[in-house]
């Protein structure tokens, strides 16, 4: 029996007809498109920061089960780009979670459930970070619908999770130019759930810089994880009144003498409130802190230009 062959162009047309989803005049093929965007206009950011070397996206179904992961490379938000996430999922409703700059120091514990999954900062052996940690960002999208009939489009906006603390000490009467001085920020916000909330009861870690005077001035800069009490997306824009207590310490490292210590969050809040302002940790991601001492080591504190004088050397 001889089998008749179809012309190639007719065969292709026939296959396309079988696989198309044109049903009625009102119905077309449905698509779901998801983009991630970092919009620097939404925030007050340090110049040249918030580099995104990679994006890692986790997709969970309605049962909170991880069904898909996607990782993309460098994302240049300065070009006002949207980063499109491929969506190859069965029909259903999903949650998308994205973190940036995973791999070197940020790791994830992916549980069988979305609510039990976490991202964490990998601890050094001595739990001291002597150089800047990478920038960290987060976003989530809930109720993302994948439907073969209807079109759905979503833009998920990244939230910064890292802050820049610039520290300056002026008019310090003690010590000499050969002495080394230490700036440190100690905190326990090293682990986050997939709603971007801090997981409590973690070990303390320290961001530390050692420097010497230059022309009578000491300076250091530290990138630290969130100062916000609750950075979950549903709380963005709400007043931050939590009791976070990252500790800022300044000491003479050469003779091991503590000069100043205080709650970093409270220092920032107090400086702003002295000018009848309220700090917005959802918007401001850089704080310039200046400590100015008199002969008795009493200190004046300036934060982003707002000045106040605490009682003694501890806030």
Short mmCIF file of C-alpha atoms in Angstrom, two decimals:
data_model
loop_
_atom_site.label_atom_id
_atom_site.label_comp_id
_atom_site.label_asym_id
_atom_site.label_seq_id
_atom_site.Cartn_x
_atom_site.Cartn_y
_atom_site.Cartn_z
CA UNK A 1 0.00 0.00 0.00
CA UNK A 2 1.37 3.37 -0.96
CA UNK A 3 1.17 6.14 1.60
CA UNK A 4 0.49 9.53 0.11
CA UNK A 5 2.75 12.31 1.45
CA UNK A 6 1.37 15.72 2.23
CA UNK A 7 3.15 18.87 1.04
CA UNK A 8 5.25 20.22 3.90
CA UNK A 9 3.49 23.60 4.09
CA UNK A 10 0.08 21.92 4.35
CA UNK A 11 1.32 19.62 7.10
CA UNK A 12 2.61 22.57 9.14
CA UNK A 13 -0.68 24.41 8.71
CA UNK A 14 -2.59 21.32 9.82
CA UNK A 15 -0.45 20.97 12.99
CA UNK A 16 -0.89 24.65 13.82
CA UNK A 17 -4.64 24.29 13.43
CA UNK A 18 -4.69 21.35 15.82
CA UNK A 19 -2.58 23.09 18.45
CA UNK A 20 -4.20 26.52 18.28
CA UNK A 21 -6.65 27.61 20.95
CA UNK A 22 -8.95 29.73 18.78
CA UNK A 23 -12.44 28.75 19.88
CA UNK A 24 -15.02 31.41 19.26
CA UNK A 25 -14.88 34.94 17.91
CA UNK A 26 -14.51 36.26 21.48
CA UNK A 27 -11.83 33.78 22.64
CA UNK A 28 -8.09 33.86 22.01
CA UNK A 29 -5.07 32.09 23.43
CA UNK A 30 -4.45 33.18 27.03
CA UNK A 31 -0.97 34.10 28.23
CA UNK A 32 0.51 34.94 31.62
CA UNK A 33 3.46 37.32 31.66
CA UNK A 34 5.37 38.26 34.81
CA UNK A 35 8.01 40.97 35.05
CA UNK A 36 10.27 42.06 37.89
CA UNK A 37 11.28 45.70 38.14
CA UNK A 38 13.49 47.72 40.43
CA UNK A 39 12.39 51.35 40.38
CA UNK A 40 15.05 53.61 41.99
CA UNK A 41 12.68 56.57 41.83
CA UNK A 42 10.69 54.96 44.66
CA UNK A 43 13.60 55.22 47.11
CA UNK A 44 16.40 57.42 48.41
CA UNK A 45 19.37 55.25 47.52
CA UNK A 46 23.14 55.51 47.86
CA UNK A 47 24.72 56.51 44.55
CA UNK A 48 26.00 53.59 42.53
CA UNK A 49 24.61 50.91 44.84
CA UNK A 50 21.96 48.22 44.64
CA UNK A 51 23.75 46.19 42.01
CA UNK A 52 21.81 43.09 40.97
CA UNK A 53 24.11 40.32 39.74
CA UNK A 54 21.38 37.69 39.63
CA UNK A 55 17.69 37.10 40.29
CA UNK A 56 16.30 33.89 41.73
CA UNK A 57 12.55 33.31 41.47
CA UNK A 58 10.60 30.61 43.33
CA UNK A 59 7.11 29.64 42.18
CA UNK A 60 4.69 27.98 44.62
CA UNK A 61 1.25 26.55 43.88
CA UNK A 62 -1.92 27.03 45.93
CA UNK A 63 -0.84 24.21 48.24
CA UNK A 64 2.36 26.17 49.02
CA UNK A 65 4.43 23.56 47.18
CA UNK A 66 7.47 24.68 45.21
CA UNK A 67 6.80 23.76 41.58
CA UNK A 68 9.36 25.77 39.62
CA UNK A 69 12.54 27.83 40.04
CA UNK A 70 14.13 30.29 37.65
CA UNK A 71 17.45 32.08 37.84
CA UNK A 72 18.50 35.00 35.69
CA UNK A 73 21.79 36.83 35.43
CA UNK A 74 22.72 40.49 35.76
CA UNK A 75 19.78 42.90 35.83
CA UNK A 76 20.57 46.48 34.82
CA UNK A 77 17.73 48.46 36.38
CA UNK A 78 19.40 51.78 35.47
CA UNK A 79 18.31 51.21 31.87
CA UNK A 80 14.67 51.19 33.09
CA UNK A 81 14.38 47.56 32.10
CA UNK A 82 11.76 45.04 33.02
CA UNK A 83 13.09 41.56 33.70
CA UNK A 84 10.65 39.03 32.23
CA UNK A 85 10.23 35.73 34.06
CA UNK A 86 9.37 32.72 31.85
CA UNK A 87 6.03 31.22 32.90
CA UNK A 88 5.68 27.57 31.90
CA UNK A 89 3.22 26.38 34.50
CA UNK A 90 0.00 24.37 34.40
CA UNK A 91 -3.29 26.20 34.81
CA UNK A 92 -3.65 27.43 38.36
CA UNK A 93 -2.92 30.20 40.86
CA UNK A 94 0.62 30.74 42.09
CA UNK A 95 2.84 32.78 44.39
CA UNK A 96 6.13 34.12 43.02
CA UNK A 97 8.98 34.99 45.42
CA UNK A 98 12.20 36.61 44.21
CA UNK A 99 15.52 37.36 45.92
CA UNK A 100 18.63 38.94 44.43
CA UNK A 101 22.35 38.15 44.61
CA UNK A 102 22.11 34.61 45.87
CA UNK A 103 25.03 32.25 45.76
CA UNK A 104 28.07 33.72 47.49
CA UNK A 105 26.75 34.62 50.91
CA UNK A 106 22.94 34.53 50.68
CA UNK A 107 21.52 31.00 50.83
CA UNK A 108 18.02 29.54 50.97
CA UNK A 109 16.39 26.78 52.99
CA UNK A 110 13.54 25.64 50.76
CA UNK A 111 10.97 23.74 52.75
CA UNK A 112 8.11 21.63 51.48
CA UNK A 113 5.89 24.65 52.27
CA UNK A 114 6.17 28.29 51.25
CA UNK A 115 5.53 29.48 54.81
CA UNK A 116 8.50 27.48 56.10
CA UNK A 117 11.05 28.53 53.46
CA UNK A 118 13.76 31.01 54.43
CA UNK A 119 16.70 33.01 53.11
CA UNK A 120 19.72 33.55 55.33
CA UNK A 121 23.06 35.31 55.49
CA UNK A 122 25.77 32.68 55.68
CA UNK A 123 27.85 33.27 58.81
CA UNK A 124 31.59 33.64 58.74
CA UNK A 125 33.46 31.43 61.18
CA UNK A 126 33.87 34.30 63.65
CA UNK A 127 30.54 35.93 62.64
CA UNK A 128 32.36 39.15 61.72
CA UNK A 129 31.93 40.77 58.28
CA UNK A 130 34.90 42.97 57.47
CA UNK A 131 33.80 43.91 53.95
CA UNK A 132 30.43 44.85 52.50
CA UNK A 133 27.80 42.16 52.13
CA UNK A 134 26.10 42.12 48.68
CA UNK A 135 22.96 44.14 48.07
CA UNK A 136 19.81 42.18 48.82
CA UNK A 137 16.35 42.77 47.34
CA UNK A 138 13.02 41.00 47.62
CA UNK A 139 9.66 40.90 45.92
CA UNK A 140 6.57 38.74 45.92
CA UNK A 141 3.44 38.32 43.85
CA UNK A 142 0.43 36.41 45.14
CA UNK A 143 -2.61 35.16 43.22
CA UNK A 144 -0.75 35.04 39.91
CA UNK A 145 -3.15 33.31 37.52
CA UNK A 146 -2.07 30.99 34.74
CA UNK A 147 -5.00 30.53 32.39
CA UNK A 148 -5.11 29.09 28.83
CA UNK A 149 -7.96 31.41 27.89
CA UNK A 150 -7.37 34.80 29.50
CA UNK A 151 -4.33 37.11 29.39
CA UNK A 152 -2.71 38.05 32.71
CA UNK A 153 0.15 40.48 33.21
CA UNK A 154 1.96 41.26 36.47
CA UNK A 155 4.80 43.60 37.45
CA UNK A 156 6.53 42.79 40.76
CA UNK A 157 8.56 45.63 42.30
CA UNK A 158 11.77 44.84 44.17
CA UNK A 159 12.27 46.17 47.70
CA UNK A 160 15.82 46.94 48.89
CA UNK A 161 16.83 45.02 52.01
CA UNK A 162 20.28 46.58 52.52
CA UNK A 163 21.13 49.99 53.96
CA UNK A 164 24.29 52.11 53.73
CA UNK A 165 25.58 53.57 57.01
CA UNK A 166 28.27 56.24 56.52
CA UNK A 167 30.08 57.04 59.77
CA UNK A 168 32.24 60.09 60.54
CA UNK A 169 33.93 61.15 63.78
CA UNK A 170 35.13 64.73 64.20
CA UNK A 171 36.97 66.60 66.95
CA UNK A 172 37.99 63.51 68.90
CA UNK A 173 40.35 64.76 71.63
CA UNK A 174 41.85 61.44 72.74
CA UNK A 175 44.36 59.18 70.98
CA UNK A 176 46.74 60.00 68.15
CA UNK A 177 46.95 59.60 64.40
CA UNK A 178 48.68 56.22 64.67
CA UNK A 179 45.87 54.67 66.71
CA UNK A 180 43.43 52.37 64.98
CA UNK A 181 39.70 52.88 65.58
CA UNK A 182 36.89 50.40 65.15
CA UNK A 183 33.33 50.98 63.96
CA UNK A 184 30.89 48.09 64.41
CA UNK A 185 27.21 47.36 63.85
CA UNK A 186 25.99 44.26 65.70
CA UNK A 187 22.62 42.72 64.86
CA UNK A 188 20.77 39.40 64.62
CA UNK A 189 18.72 39.95 61.44
CA UNK A 190 20.49 37.24 59.47
CA UNK A 191 17.47 35.16 58.40
CA UNK A 192 14.19 36.04 56.61
CA UNK A 193 11.07 34.07 55.82
CA UNK A 194 9.61 34.22 52.33
CA UNK A 195 7.34 37.06 53.37
CA UNK A 196 10.48 39.13 54.06
CA UNK A 197 10.02 39.10 57.82
CA UNK A 198 13.01 38.73 60.13
CA UNK A 199 13.22 35.30 61.75
CA UNK A 200 13.77 35.89 65.45
CA UNK A 201 16.30 34.40 67.89
CA UNK A 202 19.29 34.23 65.53
CA UNK A 203 22.93 34.56 66.53
CA UNK A 204 24.44 38.03 66.63
CA UNK A 205 26.75 39.00 63.78
CA UNK A 206 28.99 42.07 63.49
CA UNK A 207 29.79 44.34 60.55
CA UNK A 208 33.19 45.79 61.42
CA UNK A 209 35.57 48.38 59.95
CA UNK A 210 38.99 49.42 61.33
CA UNK A 211 40.51 52.72 60.24
CA UNK A 212 42.89 55.54 61.20
CA UNK A 213 42.49 59.30 61.35
CA UNK A 214 43.07 61.34 58.23
CA UNK A 215 43.52 65.05 58.87
CA UNK A 216 41.91 64.57 62.27
CA UNK A 217 38.78 62.85 60.92
CA UNK A 218 37.72 59.19 61.12
CA UNK A 219 35.45 57.70 58.47
CA UNK A 220 33.97 54.30 57.68
CA UNK A 221 31.08 52.94 55.66
CA UNK A 222 29.05 49.79 56.33
CA UNK A 223 26.34 48.08 54.33
CA UNK A 224 23.95 46.33 56.71
CA UNK A 225 20.74 44.37 56.38
CA UNK A 226 17.35 45.89 56.98
CA UNK A 227 16.77 48.43 59.73
CA UNK A 228 13.02 48.11 59.21
CA UNK A 229 11.06 46.26 61.87
CA UNK A 230 8.82 44.50 59.36
CA UNK A 231 9.66 44.75 55.67
CA UNK A 232 6.81 42.58 54.41
CA UNK A 233 5.19 44.12 51.33
CA UNK A 234 1.81 44.58 53.02
CA UNK A 235 3.50 46.82 55.62
CA UNK A 236 5.33 49.09 53.21
CA UNK A 237 4.29 52.67 53.88
CA UNK A 238 3.04 52.00 57.40
CA UNK A 239 4.79 53.68 60.37
CA UNK A 240 7.73 51.65 61.64
CA UNK A 241 7.54 51.65 65.43
CA UNK A 242 9.15 48.31 66.27
CA UNK A 243 11.86 47.74 68.84
CA UNK A 244 14.76 46.77 66.59
CA UNK A 245 18.05 47.10 68.44
CA UNK A 246 21.12 46.90 66.17
CA UNK A 247 24.04 48.22 68.21
CA UNK A 248 26.44 50.86 66.86
CA UNK A 249 29.83 50.87 68.61
CA UNK A 250 32.85 53.15 68.20
CA UNK A 251 36.07 52.34 70.03
CA UNK A 252 39.81 52.93 70.11
CA UNK A 253 40.99 49.59 68.76
CA UNK A 254 44.63 50.18 69.71
CA UNK A 255 44.01 50.50 73.43
CA UNK A 256 40.64 48.67 73.45
CA UNK A 257 38.71 51.64 74.84
CA UNK A 258 35.01 52.05 74.09
CA UNK A 259 34.11 55.65 73.22
CA UNK A 260 30.48 55.43 72.11
CA UNK A 261 27.71 52.85 71.87
CA UNK A 262 24.01 53.12 71.09
CA UNK A 263 20.98 51.59 69.38
CA UNK A 264 21.42 52.45 65.70
CA UNK A 265 17.70 52.54 64.92
CA UNK A 266 16.99 54.68 67.98
CA UNK A 267 19.85 57.05 67.09
CA UNK A 268 18.32 57.60 63.64
CA UNK A 269 14.78 58.01 64.96
CA UNK A 270 15.84 60.44 67.68
CA UNK A 271 17.80 62.63 65.27
CA UNK A 272 14.82 62.88 62.92
CA UNK A 273 12.34 63.53 65.73
CA UNK A 274 14.54 66.35 67.03
CA UNK A 275 13.56 68.18 63.84
CA UNK A 276 9.91 67.05 64.08
CA UNK A 277 10.54 64.52 61.33
CA UNK A 278 9.77 60.80 61.17
CA UNK A 279 12.29 58.54 59.48
CA UNK A 280 10.90 56.36 56.71
CA UNK A 281 12.83 53.08 56.52
CA UNK A 282 10.71 52.11 53.48
CA UNK A 283 12.13 55.02 51.48
CA UNK A 284 15.52 56.05 52.90
CA UNK A 285 18.36 53.56 52.50
CA UNK A 286 21.38 55.73 53.32
CA UNK A 287 22.20 57.38 56.65
CA UNK A 288 25.13 59.72 57.17
CA UNK A 289 25.98 59.72 60.89
CA UNK A 290 28.46 62.22 62.33
CA UNK A 291 29.75 62.01 65.92
CA UNK A 292 31.35 65.21 67.24
CA UNK A 293 33.06 65.09 70.65
CA UNK A 294 34.14 67.78 73.10
CA UNK A 295 37.12 67.62 75.49
CA UNK A 296 35.11 65.55 77.98
CA UNK A 297 33.97 63.11 75.27
CA UNK A 298 30.41 64.42 75.34
CA UNK A 299 28.97 63.86 71.89
CA UNK A 300 26.68 65.63 69.43
CA UNK A 301 25.08 63.37 66.82
CA UNK A 302 24.00 64.30 63.33
CA UNK A 303 21.98 61.95 61.10
CA UNK A 304 21.39 63.12 57.52
CA UNK A 305 21.77 66.68 58.78
CA UNK A 306 19.46 66.42 61.82
CA UNK A 307 21.42 67.10 65.05
CA UNK A 308 20.80 66.24 68.69
CA UNK A 309 22.75 65.71 71.93
CA UNK A 310 22.14 62.50 73.91
CA UNK A 311 22.71 62.17 77.66
CA UNK A 312 26.18 60.73 78.20
CA UNK A 313 27.87 58.46 75.68
CA UNK A 314 25.06 55.90 75.43
CA UNK A 315 21.71 56.64 73.84
#
